[in-house]
XYZ file of C-alpha atoms in Angstrom:
669
model
C 57.961 151.749 157.732
C 55.390 154.523 157.194
C 54.295 156.098 153.915
C 54.498 159.867 153.720
C 51.049 161.153 152.833
C 50.561 162.137 149.203
C 53.814 160.582 148.000
C 55.370 157.229 147.134
C 58.005 157.789 149.822
C 58.246 155.367 152.727
C 59.677 155.926 156.158
C 61.118 153.304 158.497
C 59.650 153.793 161.956
C 61.215 150.813 163.789
C 64.517 150.407 165.578
C 67.680 149.709 163.615
C 68.000 146.281 165.233
C 64.560 145.338 163.899
C 65.646 145.243 160.265
C 65.043 141.472 160.072
C 61.534 141.798 161.484
C 58.990 141.273 158.689
C 57.374 144.484 157.593
C 55.068 145.464 154.773
C 55.387 148.087 152.100
C 52.240 149.988 151.149
C 51.785 151.602 147.768
C 48.948 153.707 146.433
C 47.966 152.817 142.872
C 46.722 155.211 140.202
C 43.205 154.093 141.133
C 43.918 155.289 144.666
C 44.021 151.742 146.012
C 46.555 150.703 148.589
C 48.615 147.573 147.798
C 50.594 145.925 150.564
C 53.293 143.301 150.456
C 56.156 142.116 152.583
C 59.553 143.382 151.582
C 61.621 140.330 150.498
C 64.760 142.030 151.784
C 63.617 142.203 155.385
C 64.046 138.433 155.649
C 67.478 137.079 156.529
C 69.412 134.669 154.256
C 67.969 131.180 154.498
C 70.698 128.832 153.293
C 72.975 127.562 156.026
C 76.726 127.865 155.753
C 76.961 124.097 156.178
C 74.662 123.428 153.206
C 76.703 125.787 151.074
C 79.930 124.167 152.248
C 78.701 120.683 151.290
C 77.510 121.929 147.907
C 80.855 123.578 147.149
C 82.609 120.321 148.057
C 80.273 118.320 145.814
C 79.019 116.327 148.810
C 75.450 117.593 149.208
C 73.410 114.532 148.304
C 70.160 116.496 148.506
C 71.120 119.780 146.879
C 67.641 119.885 145.316
C 66.269 120.622 148.797
C 68.176 123.908 149.075
C 68.484 125.008 145.422
C 65.550 125.605 143.124
C 62.224 126.946 144.374
C 60.581 125.765 147.586
C 57.466 126.705 149.489
C 58.588 127.953 152.896
C 57.372 129.853 155.950
C 59.868 132.376 157.325
C 59.176 134.306 160.531
C 55.510 133.388 160.237
C 55.226 134.597 156.625
C 54.515 132.185 153.779
C 56.351 132.472 150.502
C 58.803 130.789 148.160
C 62.551 130.443 148.600
C 64.645 130.631 145.407
C 68.308 129.700 145.074
C 70.607 129.019 142.136
C 74.317 128.653 141.395
C 75.741 131.324 139.067
C 79.218 132.294 140.334
C 80.183 134.459 137.370
C 76.995 136.507 137.086
C 76.948 140.236 137.724
C 73.342 140.018 138.915
C 70.667 137.330 139.203
C 66.974 138.136 139.563
C 63.852 136.060 139.948
C 61.348 137.014 137.266
C 57.911 135.656 136.553
C 54.245 136.297 136.119
C 54.181 137.808 139.635
C 56.501 140.726 138.728
C 55.754 141.108 135.001
C 59.101 139.435 134.198
C 60.921 142.545 135.357
C 64.414 141.725 136.652
C 64.603 144.994 138.581
C 61.873 143.828 140.954
C 63.528 140.882 142.711
C 67.330 140.819 142.458
C 68.762 137.967 144.514
C 71.363 138.034 147.268
C 74.831 136.722 146.507
C 76.219 134.272 149.066
C 79.765 135.514 148.618
C 82.364 133.075 147.306
C 79.962 130.119 147.020
C 78.511 131.443 143.764
C 74.996 130.799 145.102
C 72.275 133.440 144.871
C 69.131 133.278 146.992
C 65.959 135.196 147.769
C 62.822 134.521 149.784
C 59.794 136.131 148.139
C 56.717 136.328 150.371
C 53.224 135.678 149.110
C 53.993 133.576 146.044
C 51.809 130.569 145.314
C 52.257 127.119 143.842
C 51.897 127.105 140.061
C 53.509 130.489 139.357
C 55.823 130.599 136.323
C 59.346 131.892 136.835
C 62.867 132.071 135.408
C 66.172 133.545 136.432
C 67.277 136.739 134.709
C 71.067 136.662 134.672
C 73.218 139.664 133.840
C 76.469 138.682 132.178
C 79.496 139.924 134.104
C 81.522 140.551 130.943
C 79.217 142.617 128.742
C 76.155 143.243 130.930
C 73.809 141.371 128.598
C 70.678 139.760 130.083
C 69.673 136.121 129.687
C 66.527 134.321 130.838
C 67.236 130.845 132.182
C 65.141 127.912 133.316
C 65.846 126.862 136.903
C 68.265 123.877 136.716
C 66.775 122.503 139.931
C 63.089 123.112 139.156
C 60.793 120.182 139.859
C 58.178 121.183 137.306
C 58.515 122.886 133.941
C 56.082 124.667 131.680
C 54.619 122.524 128.880
C 56.579 122.967 125.674
C 56.929 125.214 123.718
C 56.970 127.258 126.930
C 60.291 127.113 128.740
C 59.564 128.620 132.149
C 59.943 126.797 135.443
C 56.930 126.249 137.688
C 56.791 126.647 141.457
C 55.838 123.203 142.728
C 55.318 121.520 146.072
C 54.412 117.829 146.224
C 51.567 116.725 148.461
C 51.432 113.146 147.191
C 50.632 110.433 149.739
C 52.449 107.184 148.905
C 50.903 103.718 149.279
C 53.943 101.559 148.456
C 55.489 101.143 151.892
C 55.558 97.348 151.588
C 57.293 97.480 148.198
C 59.904 99.977 149.365
C 60.625 97.924 152.485
C 60.958 94.691 150.513
C 63.245 96.346 147.967
C 65.878 96.950 150.631
C 66.127 93.207 151.214
C 65.922 92.057 147.593
C 68.907 90.015 146.468
C 68.759 91.344 142.935
C 71.824 89.356 141.846
C 69.787 86.159 142.158
C 66.310 87.503 141.440
C 64.393 87.296 138.155
C 64.710 90.567 136.263
C 62.795 91.019 133.007
C 62.269 94.573 131.812
C 59.648 96.084 129.527
C 61.191 99.204 127.965
C 58.619 101.909 127.257
C 58.365 105.285 125.562
C 55.341 106.756 127.302
C 54.460 109.101 124.447
C 53.922 106.337 121.896
C 52.892 103.216 123.813
C 49.272 104.211 123.367
C 47.563 107.471 122.456
C 44.087 108.875 122.982
C 41.547 108.636 120.178
C 42.340 112.210 119.120
C 46.048 111.378 118.842
C 47.104 113.276 121.960
C 49.294 111.850 124.722
C 47.843 109.707 127.463
C 48.439 111.142 130.934
C 50.542 109.516 133.637
C 47.313 108.489 135.374
C 45.784 107.052 132.209
C 48.983 105.122 131.579
C 48.899 103.830 135.141
C 45.405 102.475 134.453
C 46.373 100.895 131.098
C 50.080 100.153 131.014
C 50.474 98.781 134.540
C 47.806 96.024 134.173
C 49.240 95.104 130.769
C 52.785 94.727 132.100
C 51.522 92.878 135.156
C 49.603 90.402 132.986
C 52.665 89.939 130.780
C 54.727 89.038 133.834
C 57.581 91.535 133.477
C 59.303 92.428 136.739
C 60.176 96.010 135.757
C 59.183 98.859 133.486
C 62.051 100.932 132.129
C 61.041 104.402 130.949
C 62.834 106.259 128.203
C 63.727 109.618 129.767
C 60.725 111.401 131.251
C 62.979 114.175 132.509
C 61.820 117.443 130.925
C 63.027 118.027 127.372
C 62.114 120.608 124.732
C 61.819 118.375 121.655
C 59.525 115.352 121.382
C 61.660 113.600 118.772
C 64.674 113.547 121.101
C 62.731 110.885 123.081
C 63.927 112.682 126.225
C 67.646 112.183 125.642
C 68.289 115.942 125.381
C 67.345 116.798 128.924
C 66.744 120.312 130.249
C 64.974 119.438 133.501
C 67.067 117.003 135.527
C 64.581 117.139 138.432
C 61.330 117.634 136.525
C 59.055 114.895 135.197
C 57.912 116.141 131.793
C 54.640 118.072 131.764
C 53.577 116.320 128.549
C 51.782 113.676 130.580
C 50.681 115.637 133.643
C 52.041 116.950 136.917
C 54.955 115.576 138.948
C 52.468 114.116 141.415
C 50.681 112.393 138.550
C 54.026 110.750 137.777
C 54.343 109.715 141.425
C 50.896 108.114 141.113
C 52.148 106.119 138.111
C 55.163 104.827 140.056
C 52.975 104.065 143.064
C 50.591 102.003 140.945
C 53.506 100.051 139.517
C 54.753 99.229 143.005
C 51.322 98.228 144.243
C 51.236 95.743 141.354
C 54.729 94.409 142.159
C 56.406 96.109 139.206
C 59.661 97.994 139.621
C 60.320 101.244 137.762
C 63.662 102.081 136.146
C 64.391 105.485 134.636
C 66.641 106.264 131.699
C 68.989 108.952 133.069
C 71.253 111.132 130.914
C 74.241 112.557 132.836
C 76.540 112.479 129.807
C 75.411 115.535 127.845
C 72.781 118.266 127.601
C 71.336 120.421 124.774
C 72.502 123.872 123.726
C 69.100 125.558 124.114
C 69.560 129.146 125.303
C 67.061 128.800 128.147
C 68.852 125.778 129.623
C 72.218 124.981 131.160
C 74.362 126.190 128.259
C 76.524 129.157 129.386
C 74.191 129.458 132.337
C 75.800 132.495 133.979
C 77.327 133.837 130.774
C 80.272 131.449 130.999
C 80.808 127.750 130.361
C 79.591 126.789 133.828
C 78.085 123.307 133.568
C 80.067 122.472 130.417
C 83.718 122.769 129.349
C 84.785 125.948 127.574
C 87.016 124.081 125.102
C 84.832 122.223 122.527
C 87.469 119.496 122.399
C 86.270 118.573 125.885
C 82.857 120.215 126.013
C 80.914 119.278 122.902
C 79.500 116.120 121.354
C 79.851 116.860 117.654
C 77.666 113.924 116.559
C 74.729 114.927 118.731
C 75.110 118.709 118.841
C 75.106 118.658 122.634
C 77.377 119.828 125.446
C 79.355 117.681 127.869
C 79.244 118.234 131.617
C 82.395 119.469 133.334
C 82.826 116.609 135.796
C 85.867 118.318 137.310
C 83.688 120.938 139.006
C 82.345 119.908 142.390
C 79.093 121.813 141.922
C 78.419 120.106 138.563
C 79.075 116.678 140.039
C 76.762 117.627 142.893
C 74.044 118.677 140.451
C 74.083 115.230 138.848
C 74.522 113.239 142.066
C 71.606 115.094 143.641
C 69.482 114.424 140.541
C 70.025 110.679 140.974
C 69.037 110.941 144.643
C 65.942 112.954 143.725
C 64.488 110.261 141.483
C 65.239 107.458 143.936
C 64.013 109.247 147.049
C 61.343 111.716 146.007
C 59.795 109.660 143.190
C 60.543 106.151 144.562
C 62.265 105.099 141.336
C 63.888 101.669 141.757
C 66.917 102.324 139.631
C 68.553 104.183 136.784
C 69.780 103.129 133.364
C 72.688 105.446 132.620
C 72.705 106.406 128.958
C 75.757 106.492 126.667
C 78.378 105.586 129.268
C 80.950 104.845 126.556
C 80.709 108.438 125.335
C 81.477 109.591 128.869
C 84.435 107.305 129.505
C 86.566 108.187 126.492
C 87.896 111.642 125.652
C 88.286 110.647 121.995
C 84.790 109.199 121.647
C 83.677 109.734 118.023
C 86.494 112.252 117.470
C 89.244 112.514 114.895
C 92.903 113.114 115.655
C 93.406 116.652 116.937
C 89.782 117.020 118.036
C 90.318 115.827 121.592
C 92.561 116.492 124.561
C 94.275 113.667 126.478
C 94.106 113.308 130.243
C 96.960 114.322 132.564
C 98.694 111.014 131.879
C 98.389 111.347 128.119
C 95.642 108.730 127.860
C 92.159 108.713 126.348
C 90.201 107.824 129.502
C 88.171 110.588 131.116
C 89.526 110.331 134.655
C 87.020 112.823 136.026
C 84.114 110.758 134.685
C 85.555 107.539 136.080
C 85.864 109.154 139.503
C 82.342 110.575 139.248
C 80.716 107.273 138.248
C 82.474 105.381 141.029
C 81.311 107.945 143.556
C 77.692 108.029 142.377
C 77.340 104.244 142.176
C 78.954 103.666 145.561
C 76.819 106.263 147.348
C 73.558 105.185 145.713
C 74.068 101.499 146.492
C 75.005 102.250 150.093
C 72.138 104.627 150.738
C 69.464 102.741 148.745
C 69.972 98.981 149.093
C 68.220 97.082 146.352
C 68.368 99.842 143.765
C 69.629 98.955 140.264
C 72.064 101.170 138.359
C 72.616 99.791 134.849
C 75.132 101.049 132.314
C 74.585 101.294 128.584
C 78.263 100.756 127.822
C 79.167 99.434 124.391
C 82.948 98.961 124.648
C 85.183 96.451 126.382
C 85.944 98.784 129.282
C 86.691 96.384 132.174
C 84.771 95.842 135.407
C 81.868 98.158 134.662
C 79.616 96.169 136.994
C 82.163 95.434 139.682
C 82.361 97.392 142.973
C 84.421 100.567 142.996
C 86.531 99.326 145.917
C 87.593 96.418 143.686
C 88.629 98.759 140.898
C 85.314 98.669 139.003
C 82.906 101.449 138.089
C 80.335 100.200 140.592
C 77.298 99.685 138.333
C 74.823 96.935 139.228
C 74.593 95.705 135.646
C 75.829 96.390 132.136
C 73.963 96.050 128.850
C 75.473 93.209 126.788
C 75.712 94.978 123.453
C 78.146 92.406 122.032
C 75.748 89.509 122.601
C 72.884 91.503 121.162
C 74.747 92.363 117.955
C 76.069 88.799 117.498
C 72.740 87.082 117.975
C 70.845 89.495 115.718
C 73.468 89.091 112.985
C 73.123 85.322 113.318
C 69.320 85.395 113.194
C 69.378 87.533 110.032
C 71.131 84.703 108.176
C 69.115 82.372 106.003
C 68.948 79.117 108.016
C 70.742 77.227 105.245
C 73.830 79.357 105.919
C 73.678 79.412 109.711
C 76.072 76.507 110.154
C 78.810 78.840 108.871
C 78.022 81.389 111.613
C 77.622 79.024 114.555
C 80.323 80.811 116.573
C 78.080 83.876 116.820
C 75.801 81.775 119.031
C 78.577 80.476 121.261
C 81.159 83.282 121.434
C 79.249 85.243 124.090
C 79.807 82.526 126.693
C 83.539 83.301 126.638
C 82.808 86.562 128.472
C 79.255 86.067 129.767
C 80.298 86.133 133.433
C 82.898 88.914 133.308
C 80.098 91.416 134.009
C 76.566 91.383 135.386
C 74.935 91.489 131.982
C 71.492 92.566 130.775
C 70.439 91.100 127.413
C 68.815 94.056 125.600
C 66.557 94.158 122.599
C 66.008 97.864 123.075
C 64.520 100.833 121.225
C 67.855 101.471 119.507
C 67.461 98.224 117.552
C 64.098 99.083 115.971
C 64.694 102.632 114.641
C 66.682 104.510 111.998
C 66.193 101.966 109.240
C 67.120 98.920 111.319
C 63.624 97.487 110.953
C 61.351 95.933 113.541
C 62.332 92.757 115.382
C 60.007 90.771 113.154
C 61.495 92.051 109.905
C 65.038 91.349 111.038
C 64.088 87.691 110.689
C 64.537 85.958 107.284
C 61.987 84.018 105.286
C 58.247 84.169 104.807
C 55.738 85.115 107.480
C 55.806 81.655 109.081
C 59.594 81.642 109.295
C 59.745 85.224 110.591
C 57.459 84.452 113.508
C 59.080 81.076 114.161
C 62.517 82.720 114.226
C 61.317 85.465 116.546
C 59.761 82.966 118.959
C 63.002 80.973 118.815
C 65.070 84.105 119.513
C 63.034 85.125 122.564
C 63.163 81.600 123.969
C 66.933 81.638 123.527
C 67.199 84.982 125.332
C 65.060 83.899 128.296
C 67.122 80.757 128.855
C 70.515 82.425 128.320
C 72.520 83.770 131.318
C 71.716 87.417 132.013
C 68.757 89.621 132.843
C 66.242 90.433 130.099
C 65.015 93.612 128.370
C 62.485 93.917 125.554
C 61.269 97.129 123.935
C 57.541 97.738 123.653
C 55.868 96.365 120.549
C 58.499 93.658 120.146
C 56.462 91.380 122.392
C 53.705 91.031 119.771
C 55.712 91.430 116.563
C 55.178 95.056 115.587
C 55.470 95.248 111.809
C 56.877 98.703 111.166
C 59.914 99.961 113.018
C 59.168 102.175 115.999
C 57.891 105.681 115.246
C 57.852 107.863 118.371
C 55.106 110.036 116.869
C 52.645 107.163 116.509
C 51.115 104.642 118.877
C 52.060 100.974 118.639
C 50.201 98.843 116.090
C 47.800 97.286 118.584
C 45.413 96.156 115.843
C 47.939 93.412 115.018
C 46.747 91.506 118.061
C 43.647 90.632 116.065
C 45.862 88.200 114.128
C 46.767 84.766 115.550
C 50.529 84.882 114.960
C 50.885 88.195 116.784
C 48.644 86.999 119.597
C 50.666 83.784 119.758
C 53.941 85.689 120.094
C 52.462 87.795 122.888
C 51.367 84.642 124.686
C 54.834 83.119 124.319
C 56.505 86.162 125.924
C 53.951 85.999 128.737
C 54.729 82.325 129.323
C 58.486 82.915 129.065
C 58.219 85.509 131.814
C 56.245 83.087 133.945
C 58.651 80.181 133.477
C 61.654 82.480 133.978
C 60.279 83.829 137.261
C 59.203 80.441 138.576
C 62.432 78.595 137.675
C 65.475 79.385 139.846
C 67.594 77.476 137.350
C 66.875 80.196 134.792
C 67.697 83.221 136.964
C 69.477 82.414 140.236
C 72.966 82.169 138.694
C 72.520 84.647 135.837
C 75.904 86.180 136.670
C 77.728 83.052 137.803
C 79.357 80.362 135.666
C 78.194 77.742 138.183
C 74.718 78.100 136.711
C 75.635 77.225 133.141
C 77.027 74.177 131.349
C 77.199 73.389 127.673
C 75.554 70.114 126.700
C 76.575 70.428 123.060
C 77.862 73.631 121.499
C 79.489 71.984 118.479
C 76.604 70.710 116.353
C 77.063 73.379 113.728
C 76.125 71.070 110.846
C 72.579 70.756 112.145
C 72.572 74.245 113.742
C 71.435 72.785 117.050
C 72.539 74.152 120.406
C 71.907 72.763 123.895
C 72.919 73.756 127.403
C 72.078 73.278 131.045
C 70.974 75.935 133.529
C 71.153 75.214 137.265
C 70.239 77.041 140.445
C 68.911 76.340 143.953
C 68.700 72.573 143.389
C 66.771 72.972 140.155
C 67.707 72.052 136.596
C 66.571 73.373 133.224
C 67.665 72.083 129.821
C 67.537 74.409 126.818
C 67.648 73.016 123.262
C 67.406 75.028 120.045
C 66.959 74.065 116.419
C 67.932 77.048 114.271
C 66.827 75.463 110.990
C 63.367 74.714 109.541
C 64.358 71.035 109.322
C 62.821 68.681 111.915
C 65.423 66.784 113.982
C 63.810 63.498 115.012
C 65.245 61.337 117.792
C 67.799 63.925 118.819
C 69.683 62.705 121.890
C 71.232 64.998 124.509
C 72.994 64.163 127.757
C 71.511 65.079 131.140
C 73.053 64.901 134.632
C 70.188 63.223 136.484
C 67.782 60.363 135.963
C 64.061 60.881 136.118
C 61.247 62.612 134.305
C 61.681 65.872 132.419
C 58.799 68.094 131.329
C 58.683 70.583 128.439
C 57.892 73.974 129.999
C 58.237 75.952 126.755
C 57.979 74.776 123.160
C 58.156 77.883 120.994
C 56.722 75.915 118.058
C 53.556 74.976 119.937
C 50.221 75.484 118.224
C 49.359 77.501 121.327
C 51.759 80.154 119.989
C 50.601 79.686 116.361
C 53.521 77.374 115.603
C 53.485 74.274 113.446
C 52.640 72.101 116.468
C 55.076 69.400 115.451
C 54.640 66.500 117.834
C 56.755 66.854 120.999
C 56.234 64.700 124.071
C 55.317 66.834 127.057
C 56.985 64.467 129.527
C 60.254 62.716 128.693
C 61.790 59.866 130.682
C 65.559 59.831 130.881
C 67.493 56.811 129.661
C 70.577 55.241 131.217
C 72.504 55.705 127.977
C 75.383 58.071 128.727
C 75.833 60.922 126.273
C 78.102 63.961 125.995
C 80.034 62.952 129.118
C 76.810 62.714 131.143
C 75.483 59.564 132.757
C 71.957 59.838 131.348
C 70.265 61.155 128.240
C 66.890 62.088 126.827
C 65.652 61.738 123.253
C 63.691 64.561 121.657
C 61.909 65.360 118.458
C 63.105 68.907 117.729
C 60.502 71.007 115.894
C 61.593 73.327 113.074
C 62.956 76.757 114.074
C 62.091 76.117 117.673
C 63.416 76.392 121.186
C 62.578 74.043 124.046
C 62.978 74.776 127.747
C 62.772 71.512 129.668
C 62.646 71.263 133.468
C 63.516 68.331 135.697
C 60.400 67.140 137.502
C 60.603 66.679 141.275
């Protein structure tokens, strides 16, 4: 290619079969300077037919490696490869700071019937802002869209995508190797649920960065003894008050707290301190923002056209079209991205109930039945089975938990057995029952005793997580402390009793931040937690109790080994409703733990319970201990069994039960 002197006309001087050989275009500016750049259209298409075939079939597990923007060297020339899926567009262009956002500069190539558009642009650098300019096929209108597969997004209120290439060097090889061999069914699993934007803030009220949080949050969680941190969605989202649940960047860690590699540093630090990281993931719906997925190529592409299938009326969001292979692939690949590229240890799938039912929160006539006339979303069921099966096979040891609030069967059973294939399911029924019970004045609790015991009728039908999550401390529900009745002493005693009950009950554990020290006000995502409360003994005592509960839970196989198996649980006495006392036995790996609870402020002296073995028993946890700012009612630390049979057991022990207290007692060896 040679420029004709004195003009802006260029001549090609090579052979016709050299059209794919990189060449440069030279242009003389008004200041008589010559600018040179490689012509993007002299480079051949980069996406392989096989990649495009897998994507069209919905089977490309790593679609994020071919779609989006990626630093690449082609024929010795460095640049950035762009690709996106927009099958109904008339034209797609890459626009950004590098071409003054002019869609005429870099129109992309269409890959025929696949609906994928691609273009390699030489000379671009990491950090450049870009979007896709999409011309609507129907009316020719232009729309600027964020890249659905971008791995970094501009800090809100900006909505551009950012060219990104990770250079992070991981230091968690030992953790990742051990995770593959972890028998999570039998392992202790206690989760600290965190909203990164409001756990702590800087002195000026701004957000802490991922790296600052790694230096503060990770040591705190490690000292507390939790096994995992679960993050409310850190996928990019436009509105802070959505807490991340209205996701626009399914592959982008939010820029509010730093770069994607800063987030990798946070995960790495967790792993180096033996803490797993779970991510709240939202494949059920997405927001209507014009720059996002909504009508991406001018048509209902990622969503359904019919609002009876495609819109969540309660939330003002759109529902993914799970019947389209490319949409399923988008979500499947997102799950793989977080597990593989960011070393996340598992996902908590949000609002599964809203996905499973076509009539979820809809009136008659506002929904369409499936092909069999039923209310189940068959496409979602197929999608969830596929995702869970593939993730568990390809990433042994990962945890995929469902927030599913209905009685849909076999949520946490393998897909080949007819289940949905999740690792675990949140036990919303237990959570509601126990909180309703605890709200009762103790004098009335004997009339609600079945709320304590009913959960054991179904406790082993699923692999349950016991959640006291963020949803229970917002929107007027009050903090965990102020759900408890009575004066300050009773509130804290009840809360210590409740946590002791949870940690001894079958199922894995989850506690939202602030609940561990008795936050007073309900959670406000715009403010930091009330850390000053730890200056007061009762709050410090509650924090110490949760720390000790985590320690005893982790060290006692009886309390975790058979969390999902009825062999690990036996009632000692579930019928003492008149005194509101409950007792049961936990067993696992040749160890025994006895749990006894007094749900009234009345002391129960000389209370006898049956035990299966003779010998000495030691009190591992007394929630009423002075150590936790309790009343310190006298309880023997070591108790010798007696040969008196009781409750169909050959031996028994006699206890003094403190008021509003839980005891966890272990058999000494």
